[in-house]
Amino acid sequence: LIYDSFAQYLVTEKGYDKDLLNLTPESLDFCCKGLVFDLEDGNFLKLAEDGTVLRASHGTKSMTSEEVLETYGRREWKHFSAVSGMLSRSAKYYLYDNYFDLPGALLSARIVDSLDQHDKQKKYDFWKDMVAAIQHNYKISAFKENCGTYFPEVKNDPDKYLQRCPESVKKWLKQLKNAGKILLLITSSHSDYCRLLCEHILGHDFEEFFDIVITNALKPGFFSHTPNQRPFRTL
């Protein structure tokens, strides 16, 4: 659904190749957390914990060990320190660390394949369109406006995408609360989407399971920015 929501926008609004709408399920294996996308060169890097390039692809096509060595060298990738900090939204690289846009990695890779086939480009300039597709589907007002493909589809058929929590999970949450634990639900999602999900998987009384519910939390900055940027109120 996430893939389709971005692809539909790029094809209908930006004039990209209609072939992008055709997706084989096995191709989704391309998506894995921690992929770094080199926006200008069209390469995807999978990094080790120390920043070594474990493997890479140009679009969806795997690069050989020799090609990786020639392009990125043997040692730690030189931009690793920037990406492993909070600078993962730099202009030349994008770190896929979020499930909400992760299938966009496959879409971007397929766009690189398509542009190579038709234009033989050396540098790529489509990322602004991908950002527009993400914004169109996920902007704060999108749920309310029924904008894009993602939210209308989940609203229309939640059972297709959501698995209801078993009673054992609800019982466990109640036991924790009764034992004096403070239960928090913290999500970067907006409150209206959070309510749809929680009412569907936990029930209309979902708020009774939690002492505090925080939506639109802007994770990970919620936890990592200095207190004067993300102040906590002491109660």
C-alpha positions as YAML, in Angstrom:
chain: A
units: angstrom
residues:
- id: 1
  name: LEU
  ca: [0.00, 0.00, 0.00]
- id: 2
  name: ILE
  ca: [2.82, 2.42, 0.85]
- id: 3
  name: TYR
  ca: [4.58, 1.61, -2.41]
- id: 4
  name: ASP
  ca: [1.35, 2.09, -4.37]
- id: 5
  name: SER
  ca: [0.55, 5.37, -2.65]
- id: 6
  name: PHE
  ca: [3.88, 6.89, -3.77]
- id: 7
  name: ALA
  ca: [3.84, 5.30, -7.24]
- id: 8
  name: GLN
  ca: [0.28, 6.45, -8.00]
- id: 9
  name: TYR
  ca: [1.26, 10.04, -7.26]
- id: 10
  name: LEU
  ca: [4.44, 9.92, -9.36]
- id: 11
  name: VAL
  ca: [2.65, 8.37, -12.35]
- id: 12
  name: THR
  ca: [-0.53, 10.49, -12.28]
- id: 13
  name: GLU
  ca: [0.87, 13.82, -11.04]
- id: 14
  name: LYS
  ca: [4.48, 13.79, -12.26]
- id: 15
  name: GLY
  ca: [4.26, 11.73, -15.45]
- id: 16
  name: TYR
  ca: [6.53, 8.83, -14.48]
- id: 17
  name: ASP
  ca: [6.48, 5.50, -16.32]
- id: 18
  name: LYS
  ca: [3.27, 3.49, -15.74]
- id: 19
  name: ASP
  ca: [5.37, 0.33, -15.33]
- id: 20
  name: LEU
  ca: [6.19, 1.57, -11.81]
- id: 21
  name: LEU
  ca: [2.63, 0.61, -10.81]
- id: 22
  name: ASN
  ca: [3.30, -3.07, -11.57]
- id: 23
  name: LEU
  ca: [4.82, -4.70, -8.52]
- id: 24
  name: THR
  ca: [5.89, -8.30, -7.96]
- id: 25
  name: PRO
  ca: [5.69, -9.31, -4.27]
- id: 26
  name: GLU
  ca: [9.19, -10.86, -4.29]
- id: 27
  name: SER
  ca: [10.71, -7.51, -5.32]
- id: 28
  name: LEU
  ca: [9.71, -6.10, -1.91]
- id: 29
  name: ASP
  ca: [12.66, -8.05, -0.47]
- id: 30
  name: PHE
  ca: [14.73, -5.10, -1.67]
- id: 31
  name: CYS
  ca: [13.42, -3.10, 1.32]
- id: 32
  name: CYS
  ca: [15.37, -3.36, 4.55]
- id: 33
  name: LYS
  ca: [15.94, -0.83, 7.32]
- id: 34
  name: GLY
  ca: [19.22, 1.04, 7.32]
- id: 35
  name: LEU
  ca: [19.56, 1.46, 3.57]
- id: 36
  name: VAL
  ca: [21.35, 4.64, 2.52]
- id: 37
  name: PHE
  ca: [20.33, 6.12, -0.82]
- id: 38
  name: ASP
  ca: [22.91, 8.12, -2.75]
- id: 39
  name: LEU
  ca: [20.49, 10.54, -4.38]
- id: 40
  name: GLU
  ca: [22.71, 11.80, -7.19]
- id: 41
  name: ASP
  ca: [24.37, 8.52, -8.17]
- id: 42
  name: GLY
  ca: [21.29, 6.30, -7.82]
- id: 43
  name: ASN
  ca: [23.10, 3.83, -5.54]
- id: 44
  name: PHE
  ca: [21.80, 2.05, -2.44]
- id: 45
  name: LEU
  ca: [24.24, 1.10, 0.31]
- id: 46
  name: LYS
  ca: [23.81, -1.39, 3.12]
- id: 47
  name: LEU
  ca: [26.25, -0.43, 5.88]
- id: 48
  name: ALA
  ca: [27.76, -2.47, 8.68]
- id: 49
  name: GLU
  ca: [27.69, -1.16, 12.24]
- id: 50
  name: ASP
  ca: [31.13, 0.41, 11.77]
- id: 51
  name: GLY
  ca: [30.17, 2.07, 8.47]
- id: 52
  name: THR
  ca: [31.76, -0.42, 6.09]
- id: 53
  name: VAL
  ca: [29.76, -0.91, 2.89]
- id: 54
  name: LEU
  ca: [28.52, -4.52, 3.11]
- id: 55
  name: ARG
  ca: [26.78, -4.47, -0.27]
- id: 56
  name: ALA
  ca: [25.44, -1.98, -2.75]
- id: 57
  name: SER
  ca: [23.21, -1.74, -5.78]
- id: 58
  name: HIS
  ca: [22.72, 0.70, -8.62]
- id: 59
  name: GLY
  ca: [18.94, 0.94, -8.81]
- id: 60
  name: THR
  ca: [17.80, -2.62, -8.20]
- id: 61
  name: LYS
  ca: [20.90, -4.15, -9.82]
- id: 62
  name: SER
  ca: [23.47, -5.48, -7.36]
- id: 63
  name: MET
  ca: [26.99, -4.09, -7.69]
- id: 64
  name: THR
  ca: [29.86, -6.56, -7.72]
- id: 65
  name: SER
  ca: [32.48, -6.52, -4.97]
- id: 66
  name: GLU
  ca: [34.87, -4.94, -7.45]
- id: 67
  name: GLU
  ca: [32.39, -2.16, -8.30]
- id: 68
  name: VAL
  ca: [31.73, -1.45, -4.62]
- id: 69
  name: LEU
  ca: [35.47, -1.30, -3.94]
- id: 70
  name: GLU
  ca: [36.06, 0.99, -6.89]
- id: 71
  name: THR
  ca: [33.23, 3.36, -5.95]
- id: 72
  name: TYR
  ca: [33.40, 3.40, -2.13]
- id: 73
  name: GLY
  ca: [36.76, 1.93, -1.16]
- id: 74
  name: ARG
  ca: [37.56, -0.76, 1.36]
- id: 75
  name: ARG
  ca: [37.38, 1.18, 4.61]
- id: 76
  name: GLU
  ca: [34.55, 2.92, 6.41]
- id: 77
  name: TRP
  ca: [32.25, 4.91, 4.14]
- id: 78
  name: LYS
  ca: [33.40, 8.53, 4.44]
- id: 79
  name: HIS
  ca: [29.93, 9.94, 5.18]
- id: 80
  name: PHE
  ca: [29.11, 7.40, 7.89]
- id: 81
  name: SER
  ca: [29.63, 9.74, 10.85]
- id: 82
  name: ALA
  ca: [27.16, 12.25, 9.41]
- id: 83
  name: VAL
  ca: [24.47, 9.68, 8.66]
- id: 84
  name: SER
  ca: [24.84, 7.82, 11.95]
- id: 85
  name: GLY
  ca: [24.18, 11.09, 13.79]
- id: 86
  name: MET
  ca: [20.97, 13.03, 13.36]
- id: 87
  name: LEU
  ca: [21.98, 14.35, 9.92]
- id: 88
  name: SER
  ca: [20.15, 11.64, 8.02]
- id: 89
  name: ARG
  ca: [18.26, 14.14, 5.86]
- id: 90
  name: SER
  ca: [21.28, 15.65, 4.14]
- id: 91
  name: ALA
  ca: [21.01, 16.80, 0.54]
- id: 92
  name: LYS
  ca: [23.08, 14.04, -1.09]
- id: 93
  name: TYR
  ca: [22.07, 11.02, 1.01]
- id: 94
  name: TYR
  ca: [18.86, 9.70, 2.51]
- id: 95
  name: LEU
  ca: [18.77, 7.12, 5.28]
- id: 96
  name: TYR
  ca: [15.79, 4.78, 5.17]
- id: 97
  name: ASP
  ca: [15.17, 4.33, 8.90]
- id: 98
  name: ASN
  ca: [11.38, 4.66, 8.94]
- id: 99
  name: TYR
  ca: [8.78, 2.02, 8.04]
- id: 100
  name: PHE
  ca: [6.42, 4.68, 6.67]
- id: 101
  name: ASP
  ca: [8.60, 5.45, 3.67]
- id: 102
  name: LEU
  ca: [10.73, 2.29, 3.45]
- id: 103
  name: PRO
  ca: [8.94, 0.87, 0.35]
- id: 104
  name: GLY
  ca: [9.92, 4.13, -1.33]
- id: 105
  name: ALA
  ca: [13.44, 2.67, -1.50]
- id: 106
  name: LEU
  ca: [12.23, 0.03, -3.97]
- id: 107
  name: LEU
  ca: [10.31, 2.67, -5.93]
- id: 108
  name: SER
  ca: [13.37, 4.93, -6.10]
- id: 109
  name: ALA
  ca: [15.52, 1.99, -7.24]
- id: 110
  name: ARG
  ca: [13.03, 1.16, -9.98]
- id: 111
  name: ILE
  ca: [12.97, 4.82, -11.08]
- id: 112
  name: VAL
  ca: [16.78, 4.66, -11.42]
- id: 113
  name: ASP
  ca: [16.37, 1.51, -13.57]
- id: 114
  name: SER
  ca: [13.76, 3.26, -15.71]
- id: 115
  name: LEU
  ca: [15.81, 6.42, -16.20]
- id: 116
  name: ASP
  ca: [18.88, 4.34, -17.09]
- id: 117
  name: GLN
  ca: [16.87, 2.47, -19.69]
- id: 118
  name: HIS
  ca: [15.47, 5.59, -21.34]
- id: 119
  name: ASP
  ca: [17.88, 8.47, -20.66]
- id: 120
  name: LYS
  ca: [21.31, 7.00, -19.73]
- id: 121
  name: GLN
  ca: [21.67, 9.59, -16.97]
- id: 122
  name: LYS
  ca: [24.81, 10.07, -14.91]
- id: 123
  name: LYS
  ca: [23.22, 12.17, -12.17]
- id: 124
  name: TYR
  ca: [19.66, 11.81, -10.93]
- id: 125
  name: ASP
  ca: [17.25, 14.59, -10.00]
- id: 126
  name: PHE
  ca: [13.96, 12.87, -9.11]
- id: 127
  name: TRP
  ca: [14.21, 12.98, -5.31]
- id: 128
  name: LYS
  ca: [12.16, 16.19, -5.06]
- id: 129
  name: ASP
  ca: [9.27, 14.32, -6.69]
- id: 130
  name: MET
  ca: [9.59, 11.46, -4.20]
- id: 131
  name: VAL
  ca: [9.48, 13.95, -1.32]
- id: 132
  name: ALA
  ca: [6.35, 15.46, -2.87]
- id: 133
  name: ALA
  ca: [4.76, 11.99, -3.02]
- id: 134
  name: ILE
  ca: [5.56, 11.37, 0.67]
- id: 135
  name: GLN
  ca: [4.20, 14.80, 1.61]
- id: 136
  name: HIS
  ca: [1.02, 14.27, -0.45]
- id: 137
  name: ASN
  ca: [0.23, 11.01, 1.33]
- id: 138
  name: TYR
  ca: [1.41, 11.78, 4.85]
- id: 139
  name: LYS
  ca: [1.02, 15.51, 5.52]
- id: 140
  name: ILE
  ca: [-0.73, 16.24, 8.82]
- id: 141
  name: SER
  ca: [-4.01, 17.18, 7.12]
- id: 142
  name: ALA
  ca: [-4.02, 14.16, 4.75]
- id: 143
  name: PHE
  ca: [-6.15, 11.91, 6.98]
- id: 144
  name: LYS
  ca: [-8.80, 14.59, 7.49]
- id: 145
  name: GLU
  ca: [-8.80, 15.61, 3.82]
- id: 146
  name: ASN
  ca: [-8.84, 12.00, 2.58]
- id: 147
  name: CYS
  ca: [-5.80, 13.00, 0.57]
- id: 148
  name: GLY
  ca: [-3.54, 10.57, -1.32]
- id: 149
  name: THR
  ca: [-3.91, 6.79, -1.45]
- id: 150
  name: TYR
  ca: [-2.68, 5.59, 1.95]
- id: 151
  name: PHE
  ca: [-5.14, 6.97, 4.53]
- id: 152
  name: PRO
  ca: [-8.33, 6.57, 2.43]
- id: 153
  name: GLU
  ca: [-7.44, 2.93, 1.76]
- id: 154
  name: VAL
  ca: [-6.75, 2.08, 5.44]
- id: 155
  name: LYS
  ca: [-9.96, 3.89, 6.48]
- id: 156
  name: ASN
  ca: [-11.96, 2.06, 3.85]
- id: 157
  name: ASP
  ca: [-10.78, -1.45, 4.78]
- id: 158
  name: PRO
  ca: [-8.87, -1.51, 8.08]
- id: 159
  name: ASP
  ca: [-9.23, -5.29, 8.45]
- id: 160
  name: LYS
  ca: [-7.13, -5.75, 5.31]
- id: 161
  name: TYR
  ca: [-4.15, -3.98, 6.90]
- id: 162
  name: LEU
  ca: [-4.55, -4.25, 10.68]
- id: 163
  name: GLN
  ca: [-4.44, -7.23, 13.00]
- id: 164
  name: ARG
  ca: [-6.58, -6.93, 16.10]
- id: 165
  name: CYS
  ca: [-4.82, -7.42, 19.44]
- id: 166
  name: PRO
  ca: [-5.67, -10.68, 21.19]
- id: 167
  name: GLU
  ca: [-7.42, -10.50, 24.57]
- id: 168
  name: SER
  ca: [-4.18, -11.72, 26.20]
- id: 169
  name: VAL
  ca: [-2.43, -8.46, 25.23]
- id: 170
  name: LYS
  ca: [-5.26, -6.33, 26.66]
- id: 171
  name: LYS
  ca: [-5.20, -8.40, 29.85]
- id: 172
  name: TRP
  ca: [-1.42, -7.92, 30.11]
- id: 173
  name: LEU
  ca: [-1.72, -4.13, 29.72]
- id: 174
  name: LYS
  ca: [-4.39, -4.04, 32.45]
- id: 175
  name: GLN
  ca: [-2.20, -6.15, 34.75]
- id: 176
  name: LEU
  ca: [0.73, -3.76, 34.26]
- id: 177
  name: LYS
  ca: [-1.45, -0.76, 35.05]
- id: 178
  name: ASN
  ca: [-2.99, -2.45, 38.10]
- id: 179
  name: ALA
  ca: [0.54, -3.23, 39.32]
- id: 180
  name: GLY
  ca: [1.27, 0.51, 39.42]
- id: 181
  name: LYS
  ca: [3.17, 0.84, 36.15]
- id: 182
  name: ILE
  ca: [2.74, 4.06, 34.18]
- id: 183
  name: LEU
  ca: [1.81, 3.12, 30.61]
- id: 184
  name: LEU
  ca: [2.63, 5.48, 27.75]
- id: 185
  name: LEU
  ca: [1.69, 5.35, 24.09]
- id: 186
  name: ILE
  ca: [4.05, 7.57, 22.08]
- id: 187
  name: THR
  ca: [3.70, 7.80, 18.31]
- id: 188
  name: SER
  ca: [4.85, 10.13, 15.56]
- id: 189
  name: SER
  ca: [1.51, 9.59, 13.84]
- id: 190
  name: HIS
  ca: [-1.16, 12.26, 14.03]
- id: 191
  name: SER
  ca: [-3.94, 11.79, 16.59]
- id: 192
  name: ASP
  ca: [-6.67, 10.96, 14.04]
- id: 193
  name: TYR
  ca: [-4.67, 8.11, 12.47]
- id: 194
  name: CYS
  ca: [-3.58, 6.88, 15.91]
- id: 195
  name: ARG
  ca: [-7.24, 6.77, 17.00]
- id: 196
  name: LEU
  ca: [-8.28, 4.77, 13.91]
- id: 197
  name: LEU
  ca: [-5.54, 2.18, 14.51]
- id: 198
  name: CYS
  ca: [-5.99, 1.87, 18.28]
- id: 199
  name: GLU
  ca: [-9.79, 1.67, 18.16]
- id: 200
  name: HIS
  ca: [-9.51, -1.06, 15.57]
- id: 201
  name: ILE
  ca: [-6.84, -3.16, 17.27]
- id: 202
  name: LEU
  ca: [-7.61, -2.48, 20.97]
- id: 203
  name: GLY
  ca: [-11.22, -1.25, 20.96]
- id: 204
  name: HIS
  ca: [-13.01, 2.07, 21.47]
- id: 205
  name: ASP
  ca: [-11.86, 2.15, 25.11]
- id: 206
  name: PHE
  ca: [-8.17, 1.99, 24.10]
- id: 207
  name: GLU
  ca: [-7.33, 5.18, 26.03]
- id: 208
  name: GLU
  ca: [-8.17, 3.41, 29.30]
- id: 209
  name: PHE
  ca: [-5.15, 1.14, 28.78]
- id: 210
  name: PHE
  ca: [-2.70, 4.08, 28.95]
- id: 211
  name: ASP
  ca: [-1.94, 6.80, 31.47]
- id: 212
  name: ILE
  ca: [-0.46, 9.09, 28.84]
- id: 213
  name: VAL
  ca: [-0.99, 9.19, 25.06]
- id: 214
  name: ILE
  ca: [1.32, 11.42, 23.00]
- id: 215
  name: THR
  ca: [0.75, 11.77, 19.25]
- id: 216
  name: ASN
  ca: [2.69, 13.70, 16.59]
- id: 217
  name: ALA
  ca: [5.76, 13.03, 18.74]
- id: 218
  name: LEU
  ca: [8.37, 13.67, 16.02]
- id: 219
  name: LYS
  ca: [10.46, 10.65, 16.97]
- id: 220
  name: PRO
  ca: [13.41, 10.27, 17.27]
- id: 221
  name: GLY
  ca: [13.83, 13.97, 18.09]
- id: 222
  name: PHE
  ca: [11.27, 13.54, 20.86]
- id: 223
  name: PHE
  ca: [13.90, 11.59, 22.79]
- id: 224
  name: SER
  ca: [17.19, 12.91, 21.43]
- id: 225
  name: HIS
  ca: [16.91, 16.68, 21.08]
- id: 226
  name: THR
  ca: [18.06, 18.78, 24.01]
- id: 227
  name: PRO
  ca: [15.34, 19.61, 26.57]
- id: 228
  name: ASN
  ca: [15.01, 23.25, 25.51]
- id: 229
  name: GLN
  ca: [14.05, 22.06, 22.01]
- id: 230
  name: ARG
  ca: [11.58, 19.39, 23.19]
- id: 231
  name: PRO
  ca: [10.54, 20.49, 26.68]
- id: 232
  name: PHE
  ca: [8.96, 18.02, 29.08]
- id: 233
  name: ARG
  ca: [6.42, 19.40, 31.50]
- id: 234
  name: THR
  ca: [6.81, 18.14, 35.06]
- id: 235
  name: LEU
  ca: [3.51, 17.19, 36.70]
...
